[in-house]
């Protein structure tokens, strides 16, 4: 399988090269040259297949011969070391809980898969390491730190804005040690992101083999297809059309869901639910893609003004509004609506949704009003404890601390403070 750059001004590369480079030399995102649907028997038998077998069948064609099947199986087994429960919160409305991994956000899946692919590609290079450089506003950093911890041949450097991430998020970044270094930047998220971009373009740092670990990297993006198949496996018996709503920020997760459909997965409709950062809902109204600076909300992992993966979705729909209309909608919701939904879900069903999941729920309900009986799934992308400062006061509850979080709370924070690009460069050299 080859990958081409969506800027169409770079050579095609293998899975291995695409993973190592992250972004193509022309700054385009990589996209698979072919998407070959799985055969009908796979879907006929899916309820008898293990999650690991399903994952292998779905990702195989995208990896090609870059990783031998025995190794790929091992990578999948280590990636899927936790459950993906579907919880029925009201009749025919399910929460697909993607937060049972080590850092309690769905990003664990992509981060664990990508880390192990890189480790395999590095296994014979005793003295040349890859450096994963990533800027985070919260969840990405924790998932990347945990996913890459102890992975041979890879150093991880995470930049985060000082004082702008939650206590739990900061501890997930700063307490692991080993091959993980946290740089605490005197600035905001955009400053961290700017420094990372500068480093990627800096000739003096070329020998460091810098790689990104955001969802622009195909090895972080594609494994997110897996859990759409797991959800179908569980709900197939009801024999109803399925609508899925993804709370969306950079649109990597929902883009993986659409890829799953292109592999033949019977999902009737996708809803990309956003907070007030509504670039995509506005695009669907008039076909004009007009990104705006991001606005801060209570669902802050989705505070994205220019979603990096939307270009992949445009490719899948040939950028044609008529094609989008068939199975893709996108709706925007305010913080007030999100808060009201969290309260209503809790009061009526006793289910605690955090703000991102609640935005997903709202989009799902809105879409389902327009169709006959469907099964609806919203993705619950993080555990409520990760947003406890928001969830506890809104719902008037005290959340129990899960073991994954408990284990980082007692550990000592270790970070290096930096204030400028020169300091980052010095550190990397
Ligand atoms: C990253 C994140 C999202 C957004 O996912 P995208 O793939 O960027 O659309 C949603 N919810 C949570 C909790 C996240 O951490």
PDB file of C-alpha atoms in Angstrom, residues 24-230:
ATOM      1  CA  UNK A  24       4.887  14.745   3.529  1.00  0.00           C
ATOM      2  CA  UNK A  25       7.779  16.983   2.353  1.00  0.00           C
ATOM      3  CA  UNK A  26       5.218  19.271   0.643  1.00  0.00           C
ATOM      4  CA  UNK A  27       3.495  19.648   4.088  1.00  0.00           C
ATOM      5  CA  UNK A  28       0.493  17.608   2.915  1.00  0.00           C
ATOM      6  CA  UNK A  29      -1.198  14.876   4.943  1.00  0.00           C
ATOM      7  CA  UNK A  30      -0.668  11.331   3.722  1.00  0.00           C
ATOM      8  CA  UNK A  31      -3.649   9.422   2.357  1.00  0.00           C
ATOM      9  CA  UNK A  32      -3.914   5.767   1.251  1.00  0.00           C
ATOM     10  CA  UNK A  33      -3.885   5.191  -2.483  1.00  0.00           C
ATOM     11  CA  UNK A  34      -6.559   2.461  -2.281  1.00  0.00           C
ATOM     12  CA  UNK A  35      -9.288   1.500   0.173  1.00  0.00           C
ATOM     13  CA  UNK A  36     -10.335  -2.073  -0.558  1.00  0.00           C
ATOM     14  CA  UNK A  37     -13.629  -3.156   1.066  1.00  0.00           C
ATOM     15  CA  UNK A  38     -13.507  -6.259   3.279  1.00  0.00           C
ATOM     16  CA  UNK A  39     -15.404  -9.251   1.982  1.00  0.00           C
ATOM     17  CA  UNK A  40     -18.984 -10.033   2.936  1.00  0.00           C
ATOM     18  CA  UNK A  41     -18.047 -13.101   5.006  1.00  0.00           C
ATOM     19  CA  UNK A  42     -16.121 -10.888   7.382  1.00  0.00           C
ATOM     20  CA  UNK A  43     -19.291  -8.966   8.250  1.00  0.00           C
ATOM     21  CA  UNK A  44     -21.461 -12.115   8.267  1.00  0.00           C
ATOM     22  CA  UNK A  45     -19.204 -13.669  10.918  1.00  0.00           C
ATOM     23  CA  UNK A  46     -18.095 -10.580  12.787  1.00  0.00           C
ATOM     24  CA  UNK A  47     -19.853 -11.531  16.039  1.00  0.00           C
ATOM     25  CA  UNK A  48     -17.694 -14.665  16.203  1.00  0.00           C
ATOM     26  CA  UNK A  49     -14.412 -12.802  15.746  1.00  0.00           C
ATOM     27  CA  UNK A  50     -12.206 -11.501  18.552  1.00  0.00           C
ATOM     28  CA  UNK A  51     -11.413  -7.789  18.693  1.00  0.00           C
ATOM     29  CA  UNK A  52      -7.817  -8.609  17.803  1.00  0.00           C
ATOM     30  CA  UNK A  53      -8.834 -10.496  14.674  1.00  0.00           C
ATOM     31  CA  UNK A  54     -11.167  -7.673  13.628  1.00  0.00           C
ATOM     32  CA  UNK A  55      -8.380  -5.135  14.117  1.00  0.00           C
ATOM     33  CA  UNK A  56      -5.931  -7.220  12.098  1.00  0.00           C
ATOM     34  CA  UNK A  57      -8.346  -7.642   9.185  1.00  0.00           C
ATOM     35  CA  UNK A  58      -9.158  -3.923   9.071  1.00  0.00           C
ATOM     36  CA  UNK A  59      -5.604  -2.545   9.295  1.00  0.00           C
ATOM     37  CA  UNK A  60      -3.719  -5.201   7.287  1.00  0.00           C
ATOM     38  CA  UNK A  61      -4.105  -3.621   3.851  1.00  0.00           C
ATOM     39  CA  UNK A  62      -2.923  -0.237   5.152  1.00  0.00           C
ATOM     40  CA  UNK A  63       0.264  -1.632   6.684  1.00  0.00           C
ATOM     41  CA  UNK A  64       1.056  -3.784   3.650  1.00  0.00           C
ATOM     42  CA  UNK A  65       4.400  -5.557   3.909  1.00  0.00           C
ATOM     43  CA  UNK A  66       5.954  -2.863   6.123  1.00  0.00           C
ATOM     44  CA  UNK A  67       5.391  -5.037   9.222  1.00  0.00           C
ATOM     45  CA  UNK A  68       5.220  -8.882   9.203  1.00  0.00           C
ATOM     46  CA  UNK A  69       1.847 -10.269  10.274  1.00  0.00           C
ATOM     47  CA  UNK A  70       3.161 -11.948  13.433  1.00  0.00           C
ATOM     48  CA  UNK A  71       4.603  -8.620  14.610  1.00  0.00           C
ATOM     49  CA  UNK A  72       1.459  -6.731  13.604  1.00  0.00           C
ATOM     50  CA  UNK A  73      -0.624  -9.163  15.683  1.00  0.00           C
ATOM     51  CA  UNK A  74       1.572  -8.476  18.693  1.00  0.00           C
ATOM     52  CA  UNK A  75       1.299  -4.695  18.173  1.00  0.00           C
ATOM     53  CA  UNK A  76      -2.500  -5.011  18.033  1.00  0.00           C
ATOM     54  CA  UNK A  77      -2.623  -7.171  21.162  1.00  0.00           C
ATOM     55  CA  UNK A  78      -0.578  -4.590  23.084  1.00  0.00           C
ATOM     56  CA  UNK A  79      -2.682  -1.723  21.699  1.00  0.00           C
ATOM     57  CA  UNK A  80      -6.019  -3.290  22.665  1.00  0.00           C
ATOM     58  CA  UNK A  81      -5.180  -4.056  26.284  1.00  0.00           C
ATOM     59  CA  UNK A  82      -8.500  -2.658  27.579  1.00  0.00           C
ATOM     60  CA  UNK A  83     -12.272  -2.818  26.931  1.00  0.00           C
ATOM     61  CA  UNK A  84     -14.550  -0.722  24.713  1.00  0.00           C
ATOM     62  CA  UNK A  85     -17.937  -1.082  26.428  1.00  0.00           C
ATOM     63  CA  UNK A  86     -21.211   0.100  24.913  1.00  0.00           C
ATOM     64  CA  UNK A  87     -23.545   1.422  27.596  1.00  0.00           C
ATOM     65  CA  UNK A  88     -27.229   1.887  26.766  1.00  0.00           C
ATOM     66  CA  UNK A  89     -28.051   5.255  28.361  1.00  0.00           C
ATOM     67  CA  UNK A  90     -31.607   5.398  27.030  1.00  0.00           C
ATOM     68  CA  UNK A  91     -33.627   3.244  24.644  1.00  0.00           C
ATOM     69  CA  UNK A  92     -31.559   2.727  21.470  1.00  0.00           C
ATOM     70  CA  UNK A  93     -28.972   5.356  22.506  1.00  0.00           C
ATOM     71  CA  UNK A  94     -25.560   3.992  23.400  1.00  0.00           C
ATOM     72  CA  UNK A  95     -22.400   5.537  24.788  1.00  0.00           C
ATOM     73  CA  UNK A  96     -19.332   3.894  23.259  1.00  0.00           C
ATOM     74  CA  UNK A  97     -16.845   4.304  26.089  1.00  0.00           C
ATOM     75  CA  UNK A  98     -13.387   4.789  24.661  1.00  0.00           C
ATOM     76  CA  UNK A  99     -11.809   5.823  27.945  1.00  0.00           C
ATOM     77  CA  UNK A 100     -10.811   2.602  29.655  1.00  0.00           C
ATOM     78  CA  UNK A 101      -7.169   2.779  28.566  1.00  0.00           C
ATOM     79  CA  UNK A 102      -4.121   3.854  30.582  1.00  0.00           C
ATOM     80  CA  UNK A 103      -4.705   7.636  30.274  1.00  0.00           C
ATOM     81  CA  UNK A 104      -8.510   7.399  30.045  1.00  0.00           C
ATOM     82  CA  UNK A 105      -8.993   9.092  26.664  1.00  0.00           C
ATOM     83  CA  UNK A 106      -9.553   7.495  23.243  1.00  0.00           C
ATOM     84  CA  UNK A 107      -6.160   8.769  22.096  1.00  0.00           C
ATOM     85  CA  UNK A 108      -4.574   5.813  23.914  1.00  0.00           C
ATOM     86  CA  UNK A 109      -5.477   3.547  20.978  1.00  0.00           C
ATOM     87  CA  UNK A 110      -3.670   5.553  18.315  1.00  0.00           C
ATOM     88  CA  UNK A 111      -0.735   6.460  20.554  1.00  0.00           C
ATOM     89  CA  UNK A 112      -0.082   2.856  21.593  1.00  0.00           C
ATOM     90  CA  UNK A 113      -0.305   1.588  18.026  1.00  0.00           C
ATOM     91  CA  UNK A 114       1.952   4.284  16.611  1.00  0.00           C
ATOM     92  CA  UNK A 115       4.580   3.858  19.335  1.00  0.00           C
ATOM     93  CA  UNK A 116       4.903   0.159  18.616  1.00  0.00           C
ATOM     94  CA  UNK A 117       5.120   0.664  14.857  1.00  0.00           C
ATOM     95  CA  UNK A 118       7.971   3.152  15.332  1.00  0.00           C
ATOM     96  CA  UNK A 119       9.729   0.802  17.721  1.00  0.00           C
ATOM     97  CA  UNK A 120       9.575  -1.953  15.095  1.00  0.00           C
ATOM     98  CA  UNK A 121      10.956   0.347  12.389  1.00  0.00           C
ATOM     99  CA  UNK A 122      13.826   1.321  14.725  1.00  0.00           C
ATOM    100  CA  UNK A 123      14.745  -2.119  15.940  1.00  0.00           C
ATOM    101  CA  UNK A 124      17.880  -2.500  13.817  1.00  0.00           C
ATOM    102  CA  UNK A 125      19.186   1.010  14.269  1.00  0.00           C
ATOM    103  CA  UNK A 126      21.232   0.693  17.415  1.00  0.00           C
ATOM    104  CA  UNK A 127      22.589   4.226  17.421  1.00  0.00           C
ATOM    105  CA  UNK A 128      20.053   6.343  15.571  1.00  0.00           C
ATOM    106  CA  UNK A 129      16.962   7.253  17.484  1.00  0.00           C
ATOM    107  CA  UNK A 130      13.692   8.900  16.529  1.00  0.00           C
ATOM    108  CA  UNK A 131      12.505  11.854  18.536  1.00  0.00           C
ATOM    109  CA  UNK A 132       8.774  12.316  18.811  1.00  0.00           C
ATOM    110  CA  UNK A 133       8.020  15.967  19.358  1.00  0.00           C
ATOM    111  CA  UNK A 134       4.481  16.914  20.283  1.00  0.00           C
ATOM    112  CA  UNK A 135       2.617  19.958  21.541  1.00  0.00           C
ATOM    113  CA  UNK A 136      -0.397  19.315  23.734  1.00  0.00           C
ATOM    114  CA  UNK A 137      -3.293  21.254  25.185  1.00  0.00           C
ATOM    115  CA  UNK A 138      -4.109  18.305  27.438  1.00  0.00           C
ATOM    116  CA  UNK A 139      -5.066  14.772  26.372  1.00  0.00           C
ATOM    117  CA  UNK A 140      -2.637  14.150  23.517  1.00  0.00           C
ATOM    118  CA  UNK A 141       0.443  14.567  25.683  1.00  0.00           C
ATOM    119  CA  UNK A 142      -0.680  12.056  28.297  1.00  0.00           C
ATOM    120  CA  UNK A 143      -1.650   9.428  25.722  1.00  0.00           C
ATOM    121  CA  UNK A 144       1.610   9.875  23.810  1.00  0.00           C
ATOM    122  CA  UNK A 145       3.710   9.799  27.009  1.00  0.00           C
ATOM    123  CA  UNK A 146       2.055   6.614  28.217  1.00  0.00           C
ATOM    124  CA  UNK A 147       1.948   4.981  24.769  1.00  0.00           C
ATOM    125  CA  UNK A 148       5.667   5.543  24.131  1.00  0.00           C
ATOM    126  CA  UNK A 149       6.945   4.907  27.667  1.00  0.00           C
ATOM    127  CA  UNK A 150       9.884   2.522  27.581  1.00  0.00           C
ATOM    128  CA  UNK A 151       9.671   2.039  23.797  1.00  0.00           C
ATOM    129  CA  UNK A 152      13.214   1.372  22.563  1.00  0.00           C
ATOM    130  CA  UNK A 153      14.783   3.741  20.049  1.00  0.00           C
ATOM    131  CA  UNK A 154      12.284   6.553  20.596  1.00  0.00           C
ATOM    132  CA  UNK A 155      12.699   9.659  22.728  1.00  0.00           C
ATOM    133  CA  UNK A 156       9.580  11.698  23.413  1.00  0.00           C
ATOM    134  CA  UNK A 157       9.539  15.433  24.039  1.00  0.00           C
ATOM    135  CA  UNK A 158       6.217  16.984  25.014  1.00  0.00           C
ATOM    136  CA  UNK A 159       5.590  20.723  25.096  1.00  0.00           C
ATOM    137  CA  UNK A 160       2.698  21.991  27.192  1.00  0.00           C
ATOM    138  CA  UNK A 161       1.563  25.460  28.227  1.00  0.00           C
ATOM    139  CA  UNK A 162       2.454  26.171  31.852  1.00  0.00           C
ATOM    140  CA  UNK A 163      -0.612  26.500  34.057  1.00  0.00           C
ATOM    141  CA  UNK A 164      -3.034  25.778  31.204  1.00  0.00           C
ATOM    142  CA  UNK A 165      -3.574  22.015  31.612  1.00  0.00           C
ATOM    143  CA  UNK A 166      -5.450  20.332  34.453  1.00  0.00           C
ATOM    144  CA  UNK A 167      -3.616  18.867  37.443  1.00  0.00           C
ATOM    145  CA  UNK A 168      -4.356  15.299  36.307  1.00  0.00           C
ATOM    146  CA  UNK A 169      -3.243  16.028  32.753  1.00  0.00           C
ATOM    147  CA  UNK A 170      -0.026  17.628  33.975  1.00  0.00           C
ATOM    148  CA  UNK A 171       0.822  14.656  36.143  1.00  0.00           C
ATOM    149  CA  UNK A 172       0.176  12.267  33.258  1.00  0.00           C
ATOM    150  CA  UNK A 173       2.818  14.193  31.277  1.00  0.00           C
ATOM    151  CA  UNK A 174       5.424  14.918  33.874  1.00  0.00           C
ATOM    152  CA  UNK A 175       5.720  11.923  36.184  1.00  0.00           C
ATOM    153  CA  UNK A 176       6.763   9.065  33.905  1.00  0.00           C
ATOM    154  CA  UNK A 177      10.504   9.693  33.384  1.00  0.00           C
ATOM    155  CA  UNK A 178      12.538   7.209  31.286  1.00  0.00           C
ATOM    156  CA  UNK A 179      12.379   8.253  27.598  1.00  0.00           C
ATOM    157  CA  UNK A 180       9.723  10.936  28.206  1.00  0.00           C
ATOM    158  CA  UNK A 181      10.638  14.592  28.808  1.00  0.00           C
ATOM    159  CA  UNK A 182       8.063  17.285  29.515  1.00  0.00           C
ATOM    160  CA  UNK A 183       8.896  20.871  28.577  1.00  0.00           C
ATOM    161  CA  UNK A 184       6.772  23.423  30.385  1.00  0.00           C
ATOM    162  CA  UNK A 185       6.390  26.402  28.108  1.00  0.00           C
ATOM    163  CA  UNK A 186       5.879  29.909  29.403  1.00  0.00           C
ATOM    164  CA  UNK A 187       3.004  30.690  26.999  1.00  0.00           C
ATOM    165  CA  UNK A 188      -0.224  29.279  25.559  1.00  0.00           C
ATOM    166  CA  UNK A 189      -0.881  26.170  23.441  1.00  0.00           C
ATOM    167  CA  UNK A 190      -0.317  28.071  20.177  1.00  0.00           C
ATOM    168  CA  UNK A 191       3.198  29.003  21.354  1.00  0.00           C
ATOM    169  CA  UNK A 192       3.970  25.319  21.947  1.00  0.00           C
ATOM    170  CA  UNK A 193       2.572  24.420  18.531  1.00  0.00           C
ATOM    171  CA  UNK A 194       4.634  27.160  16.835  1.00  0.00           C
ATOM    172  CA  UNK A 195       7.859  25.936  18.439  1.00  0.00           C
ATOM    173  CA  UNK A 196       7.156  22.368  17.318  1.00  0.00           C
ATOM    174  CA  UNK A 197       6.501  23.490  13.747  1.00  0.00           C
ATOM    175  CA  UNK A 198       9.706  25.525  13.725  1.00  0.00           C
ATOM    176  CA  UNK A 199      11.723  22.557  14.927  1.00  0.00           C
ATOM    177  CA  UNK A 200      10.370  20.351  12.118  1.00  0.00           C
ATOM    178  CA  UNK A 201      11.570  22.898   9.554  1.00  0.00           C
ATOM    179  CA  UNK A 202      14.953  23.542  11.199  1.00  0.00           C
ATOM    180  CA  UNK A 203      17.841  22.150   9.097  1.00  0.00           C
ATOM    181  CA  UNK A 204      20.108  22.043  12.167  1.00  0.00           C
ATOM    182  CA  UNK A 205      17.818  19.442  13.737  1.00  0.00           C
ATOM    183  CA  UNK A 206      17.484  17.115  10.753  1.00  0.00           C
ATOM    184  CA  UNK A 207      19.774  14.488  12.240  1.00  0.00           C
ATOM    185  CA  UNK A 208      17.424  14.135  15.226  1.00  0.00           C
ATOM    186  CA  UNK A 209      14.805  12.343  13.057  1.00  0.00           C
ATOM    187  CA  UNK A 210      11.928  14.369  14.437  1.00  0.00           C
ATOM    188  CA  UNK A 211       8.441  12.862  14.053  1.00  0.00           C
ATOM    189  CA  UNK A 212       5.041  14.161  15.106  1.00  0.00           C
ATOM    190  CA  UNK A 213       2.531  12.090  17.049  1.00  0.00           C
ATOM    191  CA  UNK A 214      -0.644  14.031  16.239  1.00  0.00           C
ATOM    192  CA  UNK A 215      -3.528  12.465  14.321  1.00  0.00           C
ATOM    193  CA  UNK A 216      -1.980  13.714  11.089  1.00  0.00           C
ATOM    194  CA  UNK A 217       0.290  10.653  11.501  1.00  0.00           C
ATOM    195  CA  UNK A 218      -1.377   7.708   9.755  1.00  0.00           C
ATOM    196  CA  UNK A 219      -0.315   5.304  12.518  1.00  0.00           C
ATOM    197  CA  UNK A 220      -2.249   7.350  15.058  1.00  0.00           C
ATOM    198  CA  UNK A 221      -5.219   7.967  12.814  1.00  0.00           C
ATOM    199  CA  UNK A 222      -6.006   4.600  11.185  1.00  0.00           C
ATOM    200  CA  UNK A 223      -6.243   2.348  14.290  1.00  0.00           C
ATOM    201  CA  UNK A 224      -9.136   4.554  15.404  1.00  0.00           C
ATOM    202  CA  UNK A 225     -11.206   2.556  12.888  1.00  0.00           C
ATOM    203  CA  UNK A 226     -11.138  -0.465  15.204  1.00  0.00           C
ATOM    204  CA  UNK A 227     -13.771   0.540  17.724  1.00  0.00           C
ATOM    205  CA  UNK A 228     -16.387   1.396  15.101  1.00  0.00           C
ATOM    206  CA  UNK A 229     -16.198  -2.273  14.088  1.00  0.00           C
ATOM    207  CA  UNK A 230     -16.377  -3.405  17.732  1.00  0.00           C
TER     208      UNK A 230
END
